[in-house]
JSON list of C-alpha atoms in Angstrom, two decimals:
[
{"chain": "U", "resi": 25, "resn": "MET", "atom": "CA", "xyz": [121.15, 129.51, 100.65]},
{"chain": "U", "resi": 26, "resn": "ALA", "atom": "CA", "xyz": [120.59, 127.91, 97.15]},
{"chain": "U", "resi": 27, "resn": "SER", "atom": "CA", "xyz": [117.23, 127.70, 95.66]},
{"chain": "U", "resi": 28, "resn": "SER", "atom": "CA", "xyz": [117.30, 123.72, 95.86]},
{"chain": "U", "resi": 29, "resn": "SER", "atom": "CA", "xyz": [118.81, 123.75, 98.82]},
{"chain": "U", "resi": 30, "resn": "LEU", "atom": "CA", "xyz": [115.72, 125.86, 100.21]},
{"chain": "U", "resi": 31, "resn": "LYS", "atom": "CA", "xyz": [113.26, 124.11, 98.43]},
{"chain": "U", "resi": 32, "resn": "PHE", "atom": "CA", "xyz": [114.97, 120.54, 100.07]},
{"chain": "U", "resi": 33, "resn": "CYS", "atom": "CA", "xyz": [114.44, 122.55, 103.24]},
{"chain": "U", "resi": 34, "resn": "CYS", "atom": "CA", "xyz": [110.79, 122.84, 102.87]},
{"chain": "U", "resi": 35, "resn": "LEU", "atom": "CA", "xyz": [110.24, 119.84, 101.47]},
{"chain": "U", "resi": 36, "resn": "PHE", "atom": "CA", "xyz": [112.04, 118.34, 105.01]},
{"chain": "U", "resi": 37, "resn": "PHE", "atom": "CA", "xyz": [109.55, 121.33, 106.37]},
{"chain": "U", "resi": 38, "resn": "VAL", "atom": "CA", "xyz": [106.82, 119.32, 104.62]},
{"chain": "U", "resi": 39, "resn": "VAL", "atom": "CA", "xyz": [107.22, 116.21, 105.44]},
{"chain": "U", "resi": 40, "resn": "GLY", "atom": "CA", "xyz": [108.85, 115.37, 108.68]},
{"chain": "U", "resi": 41, "resn": "ALA", "atom": "CA", "xyz": [111.55, 112.93, 109.38]},
{"chain": "U", "resi": 42, "resn": "GLY", "atom": "CA", "xyz": [114.14, 111.94, 112.92]},
{"chain": "U", "resi": 43, "resn": "ARG", "atom": "CA", "xyz": [116.52, 110.32, 114.12]},
{"chain": "U", "resi": 44, "resn": "ALA", "atom": "CA", "xyz": [119.02, 108.41, 111.75]},
{"chain": "U", "resi": 45, "resn": "MET", "atom": "CA", "xyz": [118.20, 105.03, 110.09]},
{"chain": "U", "resi": 46, "resn": "ALA", "atom": "CA", "xyz": [121.42, 103.08, 109.48]},
{"chain": "U", "resi": 47, "resn": "LEU", "atom": "CA", "xyz": [120.08, 101.03, 105.68]},
{"chain": "U", "resi": 48, "resn": "THR", "atom": "CA", "xyz": [121.59, 98.30, 104.80]},
{"chain": "U", "resi": 49, "resn": "ALA", "atom": "CA", "xyz": [118.82, 97.70, 102.00]},
{"chain": "U", "resi": 50, "resn": "THR", "atom": "CA", "xyz": [117.72, 100.67, 99.88]},
{"chain": "U", "resi": 51, "resn": "TRP", "atom": "CA", "xyz": [115.17, 101.83, 97.32]},
{"chain": "U", "resi": 52, "resn": "GLY", "atom": "CA", "xyz": [114.24, 99.52, 94.34]},
{"chain": "U", "resi": 53, "resn": "THR", "atom": "CA", "xyz": [116.49, 96.71, 95.44]},
{"chain": "U", "resi": 54, "resn": "LYS", "atom": "CA", "xyz": [114.98, 93.07, 95.97]},
{"chain": "U", "resi": 55, "resn": "SER", "atom": "CA", "xyz": [115.04, 93.36, 99.92]},
{"chain": "U", "resi": 56, "resn": "TRP", "atom": "CA", "xyz": [113.73, 96.20, 100.95]},
{"chain": "U", "resi": 57, "resn": "ASN", "atom": "CA", "xyz": [110.18, 95.84, 98.71]},
{"chain": "U", "resi": 58, "resn": "TRP", "atom": "CA", "xyz": [108.71, 98.55, 99.16]},
{"chain": "U", "resi": 59, "resn": "GLY", "atom": "CA", "xyz": [104.47, 98.28, 99.43]},
{"chain": "U", "resi": 60, "resn": "SER", "atom": "CA", "xyz": [105.10, 94.10, 100.89]},
{"chain": "U", "resi": 61, "resn": "ALA", "atom": "CA", "xyz": [104.10, 94.03, 104.15]},
{"chain": "U", "resi": 62, "resn": "MET", "atom": "CA", "xyz": [107.65, 91.91, 103.66]},
{"chain": "U", "resi": 63, "resn": "GLY", "atom": "CA", "xyz": [111.07, 93.05, 103.77]},
{"chain": "U", "resi": 64, "resn": "VAL", "atom": "CA", "xyz": [113.60, 95.84, 104.74]},
{"chain": "U", "resi": 65, "resn": "ALA", "atom": "CA", "xyz": [110.66, 98.53, 104.17]},
{"chain": "U", "resi": 66, "resn": "HIS", "atom": "CA", "xyz": [108.09, 97.46, 105.79]},
{"chain": "U", "resi": 67, "resn": "ASP", "atom": "CA", "xyz": [110.74, 96.86, 109.11]},
{"chain": "U", "resi": 68, "resn": "LYS", "atom": "CA", "xyz": [112.31, 100.37, 108.75]},
{"chain": "U", "resi": 69, "resn": "ALA", "atom": "CA", "xyz": [108.11, 102.42, 108.67]},
{"chain": "U", "resi": 70, "resn": "ALA", "atom": "CA", "xyz": [107.53, 99.80, 112.10]},
{"chain": "U", "resi": 71, "resn": "ALA", "atom": "CA", "xyz": [110.53, 101.57, 113.44]},
{"chain": "U", "resi": 72, "resn": "LEU", "atom": "CA", "xyz": [109.86, 104.71, 112.10]},
{"chain": "U", "resi": 73, "resn": "ARG", "atom": "CA", "xyz": [106.58, 104.50, 113.61]},
{"chain": "U", "resi": 74, "resn": "ARG", "atom": "CA", "xyz": [107.42, 103.42, 116.65]},
{"chain": "U", "resi": 75, "resn": "ASP", "atom": "CA", "xyz": [110.07, 106.06, 117.31]},
{"chain": "U", "resi": 76, "resn": "LEU", "atom": "CA", "xyz": [107.31, 108.44, 116.52]},
{"chain": "U", "resi": 77, "resn": "SER", "atom": "CA", "xyz": [104.62, 106.67, 118.57]},
{"chain": "U", "resi": 78, "resn": "THR", "atom": "CA", "xyz": [104.17, 110.11, 120.93]},
{"chain": "U", "resi": 79, "resn": "THR", "atom": "CA", "xyz": [103.11, 113.88, 120.40]},
{"chain": "U", "resi": 80, "resn": "GLU", "atom": "CA", "xyz": [106.51, 114.70, 121.91]},
{"chain": "U", "resi": 81, "resn": "ALA", "atom": "CA", "xyz": [108.95, 112.74, 118.95]},
{"chain": "U", "resi": 82, "resn": "ARG", "atom": "CA", "xyz": [106.35, 113.67, 116.72]},
{"chain": "U", "resi": 83, "resn": "LEU", "atom": "CA", "xyz": [107.04, 117.57, 117.29]},
{"chain": "U", "resi": 84, "resn": "ASP", "atom": "CA", "xyz": [110.82, 117.05, 117.63]},
{"chain": "U", "resi": 85, "resn": "PHE", "atom": "CA", "xyz": [111.24, 114.82, 114.25]},
{"chain": "U", "resi": 86, "resn": "VAL", "atom": "CA", "xyz": [108.90, 118.35, 112.57]},
{"chain": "U", "resi": 87, "resn": "GLN", "atom": "CA", "xyz": [111.35, 120.58, 114.24]},
{"chain": "U", "resi": 88, "resn": "SER", "atom": "CA", "xyz": [114.43, 118.28, 113.15]},
{"chain": "U", "resi": 89, "resn": "LEU", "atom": "CA", "xyz": [112.46, 119.08, 109.48]},
{"chain": "U", "resi": 90, "resn": "LYS", "atom": "CA", "xyz": [112.17, 122.74, 110.17]},
{"chain": "U", "resi": 91, "resn": "LYS", "atom": "CA", "xyz": [116.52, 122.58, 110.69]},
{"chain": "U", "resi": 92, "resn": "CYS", "atom": "CA", "xyz": [117.05, 120.18, 107.71]},
{"chain": "U", "resi": 93, "resn": "ALA", "atom": "CA", "xyz": [118.29, 118.17, 110.47]},
{"chain": "U", "resi": 94, "resn": "ALA", "atom": "CA", "xyz": [116.96, 115.54, 109.95]},
{"chain": "U", "resi": 95, "resn": "SER", "atom": "CA", "xyz": [117.90, 111.63, 108.19]},
{"chain": "U", "resi": 96, "resn": "PHE", "atom": "CA", "xyz": [117.34, 112.09, 104.23]},
{"chain": "U", "resi": 97, "resn": "ASP", "atom": "CA", "xyz": [116.65, 108.54, 104.58]},
{"chain": "U", "resi": 98, "resn": "ASP", "atom": "CA", "xyz": [113.98, 108.22, 107.79]},
{"chain": "U", "resi": 99, "resn": "ALA", "atom": "CA", "xyz": [112.26, 111.78, 105.91]},
{"chain": "U", "resi": 100, "resn": "LYS", "atom": "CA", "xyz": [112.32, 109.49, 102.55]},
{"chain": "U", "resi": 101, "resn": "LEU", "atom": "CA", "xyz": [110.35, 107.01, 104.33]},
{"chain": "U", "resi": 102, "resn": "CYS", "atom": "CA", "xyz": [108.04, 109.11, 105.69]},
{"chain": "U", "resi": 103, "resn": "LEU", "atom": "CA", "xyz": [107.17, 110.80, 102.22]},
{"chain": "U", "resi": 104, "resn": "ALA", "atom": "CA", "xyz": [107.45, 107.83, 101.11]},
{"chain": "U", "resi": 105, "resn": "LEU", "atom": "CA", "xyz": [104.36, 106.58, 103.19]},
{"chain": "U", "resi": 106, "resn": "VAL", "atom": "CA", "xyz": [102.06, 109.92, 102.92]},
{"chain": "U", "resi": 107, "resn": "TRP", "atom": "CA", "xyz": [102.45, 109.39, 99.32]},
{"chain": "U", "resi": 108, "resn": "GLN", "atom": "CA", "xyz": [101.57, 105.33, 99.22]},
{"chain": "U", "resi": 109, "resn": "GLN", "atom": "CA", "xyz": [97.88, 106.56, 101.73]},
{"chain": "U", "resi": 110, "resn": "SER", "atom": "CA", "xyz": [97.86, 109.62, 99.71]},
{"chain": "U", "resi": 111, "resn": "ALA", "atom": "CA", "xyz": [97.96, 106.84, 96.75]},
{"chain": "U", "resi": 112, "resn": "ARG", "atom": "CA", "xyz": [95.39, 105.29, 98.23]},
{"chain": "U", "resi": 113, "resn": "LYS", "atom": "CA", "xyz": [92.45, 108.47, 98.18]},
{"chain": "U", "resi": 114, "resn": "GLY", "atom": "CA", "xyz": [93.14, 109.33, 94.70]},
{"chain": "U", "resi": 115, "resn": "PRO", "atom": "CA", "xyz": [96.01, 110.05, 91.77]},
{"chain": "U", "resi": 116, "resn": "LEU", "atom": "CA", "xyz": [99.22, 112.13, 93.55]},
{"chain": "U", "resi": 117, "resn": "PRO", "atom": "CA", "xyz": [99.60, 115.14, 91.68]},
{"chain": "U", "resi": 118, "resn": "PRO", "atom": "CA", "xyz": [101.91, 114.34, 88.85]},
{"chain": "U", "resi": 119, "resn": "ALA", "atom": "CA", "xyz": [105.00, 115.96, 89.71]},
{"chain": "U", "resi": 120, "resn": "PHE", "atom": "CA", "xyz": [105.04, 114.18, 93.73]},
{"chain": "U", "resi": 121, "resn": "ALA", "atom": "CA", "xyz": [103.93, 111.10, 91.13]},
{"chain": "U", "resi": 122, "resn": "GLU", "atom": "CA", "xyz": [106.41, 111.14, 89.47]},
{"chain": "U", "resi": 123, "resn": "ALA", "atom": "CA", "xyz": [109.42, 111.89, 92.42]},
{"chain": "U", "resi": 124, "resn": "TYR", "atom": "CA", "xyz": [107.66, 108.83, 94.59]},
{"chain": "U", "resi": 125, "resn": "ALA", "atom": "CA", "xyz": [107.80, 106.43, 90.93]},
{"chain": "U", "resi": 126, "resn": "GLU", "atom": "CA", "xyz": [111.27, 107.81, 91.26]},
{"chain": "U", "resi": 127, "resn": "LEU", "atom": "CA", "xyz": [112.37, 106.92, 94.83]},
{"chain": "U", "resi": 128, "resn": "VAL", "atom": "CA", "xyz": [110.97, 103.18, 95.16]},
{"chain": "U", "resi": 129, "resn": "ALA", "atom": "CA", "xyz": [112.81, 102.47, 92.09]},
{"chain": "U", "resi": 130, "resn": "GLY", "atom": "CA", "xyz": [115.79, 103.71, 93.94]},
{"chain": "U", "resi": 131, "resn": "ALA", "atom": "CA", "xyz": [116.50, 106.26, 91.93]},
{"chain": "U", "resi": 132, "resn": "PHE", "atom": "CA", "xyz": [117.72, 108.75, 94.89]},
{"chain": "U", "resi": 133, "resn": "GLU", "atom": "CA", "xyz": [120.59, 106.63, 96.47]},
{"chain": "U", "resi": 134, "resn": "GLY", "atom": "CA", "xyz": [124.12, 107.45, 96.45]},
{"chain": "U", "resi": 135, "resn": "GLU", "atom": "CA", "xyz": [125.52, 110.63, 96.12]},
{"chain": "U", "resi": 136, "resn": "GLY", "atom": "CA", "xyz": [123.87, 113.72, 95.38]},
{"chain": "U", "resi": 137, "resn": "ALA", "atom": "CA", "xyz": [121.04, 111.84, 95.97]},
{"chain": "U", "resi": 138, "resn": "ASP", "atom": "CA", "xyz": [119.84, 114.06, 98.31]},
{"chain": "U", "resi": 139, "resn": "GLU", "atom": "CA", "xyz": [120.12, 116.89, 95.41]},
{"chain": "U", "resi": 140, "resn": "ALA", "atom": "CA", "xyz": [118.58, 115.31, 92.77]},
{"chain": "U", "resi": 141, "resn": "PHE", "atom": "CA", "xyz": [115.61, 114.57, 94.99]},
{"chain": "U", "resi": 142, "resn": "ALA", "atom": "CA", "xyz": [115.26, 118.40, 95.57]},
{"chain": "U", "resi": 143, "resn": "ARG", "atom": "CA", "xyz": [115.43, 119.33, 92.16]},
{"chain": "U", "resi": 144, "resn": "THR", "atom": "CA", "xyz": [112.53, 116.53, 91.55]},
{"chain": "U", "resi": 145, "resn": "MET", "atom": "CA", "xyz": [110.52, 118.29, 94.06]},
{"chain": "U", "resi": 146, "resn": "ALA", "atom": "CA", "xyz": [110.55, 121.69, 93.31]},
{"chain": "U", "resi": 147, "resn": "PRO", "atom": "CA", "xyz": [108.63, 121.97, 90.72]},
{"chain": "U", "resi": 148, "resn": "GLY", "atom": "CA", "xyz": [105.54, 120.30, 93.35]},
{"chain": "U", "resi": 149, "resn": "ILE", "atom": "CA", "xyz": [106.83, 122.04, 95.62]},
{"chain": "U", "resi": 150, "resn": "ASP", "atom": "CA", "xyz": [106.53, 125.49, 93.90]},
{"chain": "U", "resi": 151, "resn": "ARG", "atom": "CA", "xyz": [103.47, 124.67, 92.34]},
{"chain": "U", "resi": 152, "resn": "TYR", "atom": "CA", "xyz": [101.24, 123.81, 95.50]},
{"chain": "U", "resi": 153, "resn": "CYS", "atom": "CA", "xyz": [103.39, 126.26, 97.48]},
{"chain": "U", "resi": 154, "resn": "LEU", "atom": "CA", "xyz": [103.37, 123.52, 100.25]},
{"chain": "U", "resi": 155, "resn": "ASN", "atom": "CA", "xyz": [105.83, 125.68, 102.69]},
{"chain": "U", "resi": 156, "resn": "VAL", "atom": "CA", "xyz": [103.18, 128.56, 102.67]},
{"chain": "U", "resi": 157, "resn": "ARG", "atom": "CA", "xyz": [100.23, 125.89, 103.00]},
{"chain": "U", "resi": 158, "resn": "LEU", "atom": "CA", "xyz": [101.63, 123.88, 105.98]},
{"chain": "U", "resi": 159, "resn": "ALA", "atom": "CA", "xyz": [102.21, 127.15, 107.41]},
{"chain": "U", "resi": 160, "resn": "ILE", "atom": "CA", "xyz": [98.49, 128.68, 107.34]},
{"chain": "U", "resi": 161, "resn": "LYS", "atom": "CA", "xyz": [96.64, 125.00, 107.80]},
{"chain": "U", "resi": 162, "resn": "PRO", "atom": "CA", "xyz": [97.86, 123.41, 110.38]},
{"chain": "U", "resi": 163, "resn": "GLU", "atom": "CA", "xyz": [95.64, 120.00, 109.38]},
{"chain": "U", "resi": 164, "resn": "ARG", "atom": "CA", "xyz": [98.15, 119.10, 107.43]},
{"chain": "U", "resi": 165, "resn": "LEU", "atom": "CA", "xyz": [100.32, 118.48, 110.26]},
{"chain": "U", "resi": 166, "resn": "THR", "atom": "CA", "xyz": [97.42, 116.17, 111.79]},
{"chain": "U", "resi": 167, "resn": "GLU", "atom": "CA", "xyz": [97.61, 114.17, 107.98]},
{"chain": "U", "resi": 168, "resn": "VAL", "atom": "CA", "xyz": [101.24, 113.52, 108.20]},
{"chain": "U", "resi": 169, "resn": "GLU", "atom": "CA", "xyz": [100.89, 112.69, 111.57]},
{"chain": "U", "resi": 170, "resn": "ALA", "atom": "CA", "xyz": [97.88, 110.25, 111.31]},
{"chain": "U", "resi": 171, "resn": "VAL", "atom": "CA", "xyz": [100.08, 108.39, 108.58]},
{"chain": "U", "resi": 172, "resn": "ILE", "atom": "CA", "xyz": [103.32, 108.36, 110.74]},
{"chain": "U", "resi": 173, "resn": "ALA", "atom": "CA", "xyz": [101.26, 107.11, 113.76]},
{"chain": "U", "resi": 174, "resn": "PRO", "atom": "CA", "xyz": [101.98, 103.14, 114.92]},
{"chain": "U", "resi": 175, "resn": "LYS", "atom": "CA", "xyz": [98.85, 101.73, 113.50]},
{"chain": "U", "resi": 176, "resn": "GLU", "atom": "CA", "xyz": [97.56, 100.86, 116.63]},
{"chain": "U", "resi": 177, "resn": "SER", "atom": "CA", "xyz": [96.55, 104.41, 118.08]},
{"chain": "U", "resi": 178, "resn": "ARG", "atom": "CA", "xyz": [95.61, 105.40, 114.29]},
{"chain": "U", "resi": 179, "resn": "PRO", "atom": "CA", "xyz": [91.45, 106.21, 114.25]},
{"chain": "U", "resi": 180, "resn": "ARG", "atom": "CA", "xyz": [89.83, 102.95, 112.60]},
{"chain": "U", "resi": 181, "resn": "THR", "atom": "CA", "xyz": [87.84, 103.84, 109.19]},
{"chain": "U", "resi": 182, "resn": "GLU", "atom": "CA", "xyz": [84.94, 101.82, 107.81]},
{"chain": "U", "resi": 183, "resn": "PRO", "atom": "CA", "xyz": [85.47, 100.70, 104.65]}
]
């Protein structure tokens, strides 16, 4: 397996994804409107959370990521949700902040997008040894699960 393919599989292992989504709007477009409560991104995020509302569904999602069988669009959306929430708590590490900014701008759409995304993510994965960290620290799965679970099932946090 090529190095970038391996790193992309590691990314999938870190993130979690599931069933394929047919996107009518894509990252970087006005109708996608990432970060807003109105737009296709919000609707797709709600659908992903609904699809992953059970523990069994989330476990299946992570297994599909481990096998590199998950939808690339779902994986990007899930990762973006994790990064969005993480960025609210503090700055993302530079390698991931750059990848997040490029994702939001639509840099990873179309032919070769998965390879470009893997190349962009590789420095962060190498730097933070995410594939090893996740294998050692199961609480990282809990962190991802908390982001993608439906809002009504999330623990309420006080401001």
